[in-house]
PDB file of C-alpha atoms in Angstrom:
ATOM      1  CA  MET Z 275      31.653 -14.607  25.994  1.00 90.00           C
ATOM      2  CA  LEU Z 276      29.670 -13.972  22.802  1.00 91.00           C
ATOM      3  CA  ARG Z 277      26.450 -14.530  24.731  1.00 93.00           C
ATOM      4  CA  TRP Z 278      27.313 -11.750  27.196  1.00 95.00           C
ATOM      5  CA  ILE Z 279      28.371  -9.354  24.451  1.00 96.00           C
ATOM      6  CA  THR Z 280      25.121 -10.045  22.592  1.00 95.00           C
ATOM      7  CA  LEU Z 281      22.992  -9.607  25.719  1.00 95.00           C
ATOM      8  CA  PHE Z 282      24.804  -6.375  26.618  1.00 96.00           C
ATOM      9  CA  TYR Z 283      24.319  -5.040  23.088  1.00 96.00           C
ATOM     10  CA  PHE Z 284      20.603  -5.877  23.122  1.00 96.00           C
ATOM     11  CA  ALA Z 285      20.246  -4.181  26.526  1.00 96.00           C
ATOM     12  CA  LEU Z 286      21.961  -1.109  25.067  1.00 95.00           C
ATOM     13  CA  LEU Z 287      19.630  -1.251  22.056  1.00 95.00           C
ATOM     14  CA  VAL Z 288      16.554  -1.453  24.301  1.00 94.00           C
ATOM     15  CA  GLY Z 289      17.874   1.559  26.214  1.00 94.00           C
ATOM     16  CA  ILE Z 290      18.260   3.524  22.970  1.00 91.00           C
ATOM     17  CA  ILE Z 291      14.716   2.595  21.919  1.00 89.00           C
ATOM     18  CA  ILE Z 292      13.306   3.666  25.295  1.00 90.00           C
ATOM     19  CA  MET Z 293      15.186   6.974  25.129  1.00 89.00           C
ATOM     20  CA  ALA Z 294      13.789   7.597  21.643  1.00 85.00           C
ATOM     21  CA  ASP Z 295      10.283   6.610  22.789  1.00 83.00           C
ATOM     22  CA  VAL Z 296      10.309   9.229  25.554  1.00 85.00           C
ATOM     23  CA  GLY Z 297      11.684  11.922  23.242  1.00 78.00           C
ATOM     24  CA  ALA Z 298      15.265  12.266  24.494  1.00 76.00           C
ATOM     25  CA  ARG Z 299      16.948  15.279  22.879  1.00 76.00           C
ATOM     26  CA  ILE Z 300      20.189  13.380  22.257  1.00 75.00           C
ATOM     27  CA  PHE Z 301      18.805  12.134  18.943  1.00 74.00           C
ATOM     28  CA  SER Z 302      18.436  15.630  17.466  1.00 74.00           C
ATOM     29  CA  VAL Z 303      22.123  15.453  16.460  1.00 75.00           C
ATOM     30  CA  ILE Z 304      21.466  12.348  14.364  1.00 77.00           C
ATOM     31  CA  HIS Z 305      18.758  14.156  12.404  1.00 75.00           C
ATOM     32  CA  GLN Z 306      21.210  16.919  11.474  1.00 81.00           C
ATOM     33  CA  VAL Z 307      23.329  14.440   9.496  1.00 84.00           C
ATOM     34  CA  PRO Z 308      21.902  13.686   6.041  1.00 86.00           C
ATOM     35  CA  MET Z 309      20.369  10.192   6.212  1.00 85.00           C
ATOM     36  CA  GLY Z 310      21.771   9.893   9.765  1.00 87.00           C
ATOM     37  CA  ASP Z 311      18.645   8.214  11.070  1.00 87.00           C
ATOM     38  CA  LYS Z 312      18.641   5.597   8.300  1.00 93.00           C
ATOM     39  CA  ILE Z 313      22.383   4.973   8.667  1.00 94.00           C
ATOM     40  CA  GLY Z 314      21.848   4.509  12.404  1.00 92.00           C
ATOM     41  CA  HIS Z 315      19.039   2.017  11.794  1.00 94.00           C
ATOM     42  CA  PHE Z 316      21.172   0.087   9.293  1.00 97.00           C
ATOM     43  CA  PHE Z 317      24.193  -0.265  11.584  1.00 97.00           C
ATOM     44  CA  LEU Z 318      22.469  -0.607  14.992  1.00 96.00           C
ATOM     45  CA  ILE Z 319      20.008  -3.275  13.886  1.00 97.00           C
ATOM     46  CA  GLY Z 320      22.471  -4.850  11.458  1.00 98.00           C
ATOM     47  CA  PHE Z 321      25.080  -5.347  14.173  1.00 98.00           C
ATOM     48  CA  ALA Z 322      22.361  -6.829  16.393  1.00 98.00           C
ATOM     49  CA  ALA Z 323      21.647  -9.350  13.610  1.00 98.00           C
ATOM     50  CA  PHE Z 324      25.365 -10.089  13.304  1.00 98.00           C
ATOM     51  CA  LEU Z 325      25.754 -10.832  17.010  1.00 98.00           C
ATOM     52  CA  LEU Z 326      22.490 -12.764  17.319  1.00 97.00           C
ATOM     53  CA  ASN Z 327      23.243 -14.987  14.326  1.00 97.00           C
ATOM     54  CA  LEU Z 328      26.757 -15.737  15.561  1.00 97.00           C
ATOM     55  CA  TRP Z 329      25.404 -16.537  19.017  1.00 96.00           C
ATOM     56  CA  LEU Z 330      22.888 -18.918  17.418  1.00 96.00           C
ATOM     57  CA  LYS Z 331      25.724 -20.423  15.322  1.00 95.00           C
ATOM     58  CA  CYS Z 332      23.976 -19.270  12.137  1.00 96.00           C
ATOM     59  CA  ARG Z 333      21.203 -21.831  12.489  1.00 96.00           C
ATOM     60  CA  ILE Z 334      18.909 -21.882   9.497  1.00 96.00           C
ATOM     61  CA  PHE Z 335      15.433 -23.025   8.611  1.00 95.00           C
ATOM     62  CA  THR Z 336      13.994 -23.692   5.182  1.00 95.00           C
ATOM     63  CA  VAL Z 337      10.790 -22.383   3.634  1.00 93.00           C
ATOM     64  CA  GLY Z 338      10.314 -23.876   0.196  1.00 94.00           C
ATOM     65  CA  ARG Z 339      13.641 -23.399  -1.526  1.00 94.00           C
ATOM     66  CA  SER Z 340      14.703 -20.459   0.649  1.00 93.00           C
ATOM     67  CA  ARG Z 341      17.079 -20.811   3.582  1.00 93.00           C
ATOM     68  CA  TRP Z 342      16.708 -18.271   6.404  1.00 95.00           C
ATOM     69  CA  LEU Z 343      18.859 -17.487   9.396  1.00 97.00           C
ATOM     70  CA  TRP Z 344      16.886 -17.912  12.622  1.00 97.00           C
ATOM     71  CA  GLY Z 345      18.404 -14.848  14.234  1.00 97.00           C
ATOM     72  CA  SER Z 346      17.660 -12.647  11.230  1.00 98.00           C
ATOM     73  CA  ALA Z 347      14.088 -13.925  10.965  1.00 98.00           C
ATOM     74  CA  VAL Z 348      13.303 -13.349  14.655  1.00 97.00           C
ATOM     75  CA  LEU Z 349      14.939  -9.921  14.657  1.00 98.00           C
ATOM     76  CA  SER Z 350      13.019  -8.936  11.501  1.00 98.00           C
ATOM     77  CA  VAL Z 351       9.707  -9.731  13.195  1.00 98.00           C
ATOM     78  CA  VAL Z 352      10.634  -7.867  16.394  1.00 97.00           C
ATOM     79  CA  VAL Z 353      11.940  -4.818  14.513  1.00 97.00           C
ATOM     80  CA  SER Z 354       8.840  -4.727  12.293  1.00 97.00           C
ATOM     81  CA  LEU Z 355       6.533  -4.840  15.307  1.00 96.00           C
ATOM     82  CA  GLU Z 356       8.522  -2.113  17.066  1.00 94.00           C
ATOM     83  CA  GLU Z 357       8.432   0.116  13.990  1.00 94.00           C
ATOM     84  CA  PHE Z 358       4.669  -0.288  13.520  1.00 93.00           C
ATOM     85  CA  LEU Z 359       3.993   0.345  17.227  1.00 92.00           C
ATOM     86  CA  GLN Z 360       5.634   3.754  16.871  1.00 91.00           C
ATOM     87  CA  VAL Z 361       2.359   4.974  15.352  1.00 91.00           C
ATOM     88  CA  TYR Z 362       0.967   5.067  18.904  1.00 90.00           C
ATOM     89  CA  LEU Z 363       3.896   6.915  20.507  1.00 86.00           C
ATOM     90  CA  PRO Z 364       3.792  10.730  20.596  1.00 85.00           C
ATOM     91  CA  HIS Z 365       7.565  11.248  20.223  1.00 80.00           C
ATOM     92  CA  ARG Z 366       8.076   8.741  17.424  1.00 83.00           C
ATOM     93  CA  ASN Z 367       7.240   8.538  13.737  1.00 83.00           C
ATOM     94  CA  SER Z 368       6.690   5.177  12.124  1.00 85.00           C
ATOM     95  CA  SER Z 369       8.566   5.082   8.827  1.00 90.00           C
ATOM     96  CA  ILE Z 370       8.687   2.474   6.119  1.00 95.00           C
ATOM     97  CA  TRP Z 371      12.167   3.823   5.264  1.00 95.00           C
ATOM     98  CA  ASP Z 372      13.407   3.175   8.805  1.00 94.00           C
ATOM     99  CA  LEU Z 373      12.072  -0.360   8.509  1.00 97.00           C
ATOM    100  CA  ALA Z 374      13.747  -0.754   5.102  1.00 97.00           C
ATOM    101  CA  ALA Z 375      17.084   0.351   6.623  1.00 97.00           C
ATOM    102  CA  ASP Z 376      16.570  -2.132   9.482  1.00 97.00           C
ATOM    103  CA  ILE Z 377      15.809  -5.028   7.118  1.00 98.00           C
ATOM    104  CA  LEU Z 378      18.714  -4.144   4.822  1.00 98.00           C
ATOM    105  CA  GLY Z 379      21.034  -4.096   7.843  1.00 98.00           C
ATOM    106  CA  ILE Z 380      19.679  -7.460   8.987  1.00 98.00           C
ATOM    107  CA  ILE Z 381      20.288  -8.970   5.543  1.00 98.00           C
ATOM    108  CA  VAL Z 382      23.794  -7.550   5.072  1.00 98.00           C
ATOM    109  CA  PHE Z 383      25.028  -8.249   8.607  1.00 98.00           C
ATOM    110  CA  GLY Z 384      23.281 -11.641   8.658  1.00 98.00           C
ATOM    111  CA  GLN Z 385      25.268 -12.660   5.590  1.00 97.00           C
ATOM    112  CA  LEU Z 386      28.418 -11.279   7.173  1.00 98.00           C
ATOM    113  CA  ALA Z 387      27.729 -13.450  10.232  1.00 97.00           C
ATOM    114  CA  ARG Z 388      27.239 -16.469   7.974  1.00 96.00           C
ATOM    115  CA  TRP Z 389      30.593 -15.753   6.296  1.00 96.00           C
ATOM    116  CA  VAL Z 390      32.422 -15.287   9.627  1.00 96.00           C
ATOM    117  CA  HIS Z 391      30.825 -18.452  11.020  1.00 95.00           C
ATOM    118  CA  SER Z 392      31.787 -20.542   7.971  1.00 92.00           C
ATOM    119  CA  ARG Z 393      35.409 -19.297   8.125  1.00 89.00           C
ATOM    120  CA  ALA Z 394      35.594 -20.127  11.831  1.00 84.00           C
ATOM    121  CA  ASP Z 395      34.233 -23.621  11.111  1.00 76.00           C
ATOM    122  CA  ARG Z 396      36.813 -24.166   8.372  1.00 74.00           C
ATOM    123  CA  ARG Z 397      39.630 -23.030  10.654  1.00 73.00           C
ATOM    124  CA  ARG Z 398      38.419 -25.277  13.447  1.00 70.00           C
ATOM    125  CA  TYR Z 399      38.209 -28.215  11.051  1.00 64.00           C
ATOM    126  CA  ALA Z 400      41.648 -27.493   9.567  1.00 65.00           C
ATOM    127  CA  GLY Z 401      43.115 -27.183  13.054  1.00 60.00           C
ATOM    128  CA  GLU Z 402      41.723 -30.568  14.060  1.00 54.00           C
ATOM    129  CA  GLY Z 403      43.319 -32.170  11.007  1.00 50.00           C
ATOM    130  CA  LYS Z 404      46.737 -30.751  11.861  1.00 49.00           C
ATOM    131  CA  MET Z 405      46.565 -32.084  15.390  1.00 44.00           C
ATOM    132  CA  GLY Z 406      46.306 -35.661  14.161  1.00 42.00           C
ATOM    133  CA  LEU Z 407      42.970 -36.399  15.762  1.00 39.00           C
ATOM    134  CA  PRO Z 408      41.359 -39.784  15.067  1.00 42.00           C
ATOM    135  CA  GLY Z 409      39.562 -40.010  11.755  1.00 41.00           C
ATOM    136  CA  ASN Z 410      41.991 -37.775   9.859  1.00 36.00           C
TER     137      ASN Z 410
END
């Protein structure tokens, strides 16, 4: 089920990006709210990181002493490329602040996904112990 929710959300996100790329007027409302664009970036991309990391079961990789979530790393690259490509689109403005809001959302919601995943693992493990499964 999580896979379908994640895929639906990413399809919705792609639709929003396409609408913004062609200059849809619907986004003029967002710009009327102070910091509305940045808040939108934070939550839209952050929730994408949350879903993607949960779908990938919060798999990590290590670089030196740092541990990174695969979903967050991949999404960071994709979002960075998309933001830099906006330079070539007439209806878009590439902004380092939009990218900063995206990355902050990815970090915050990635950690939230890690927390949710670890709690679910603990509950699953505790539930197995109560059922008297072998090895307990």
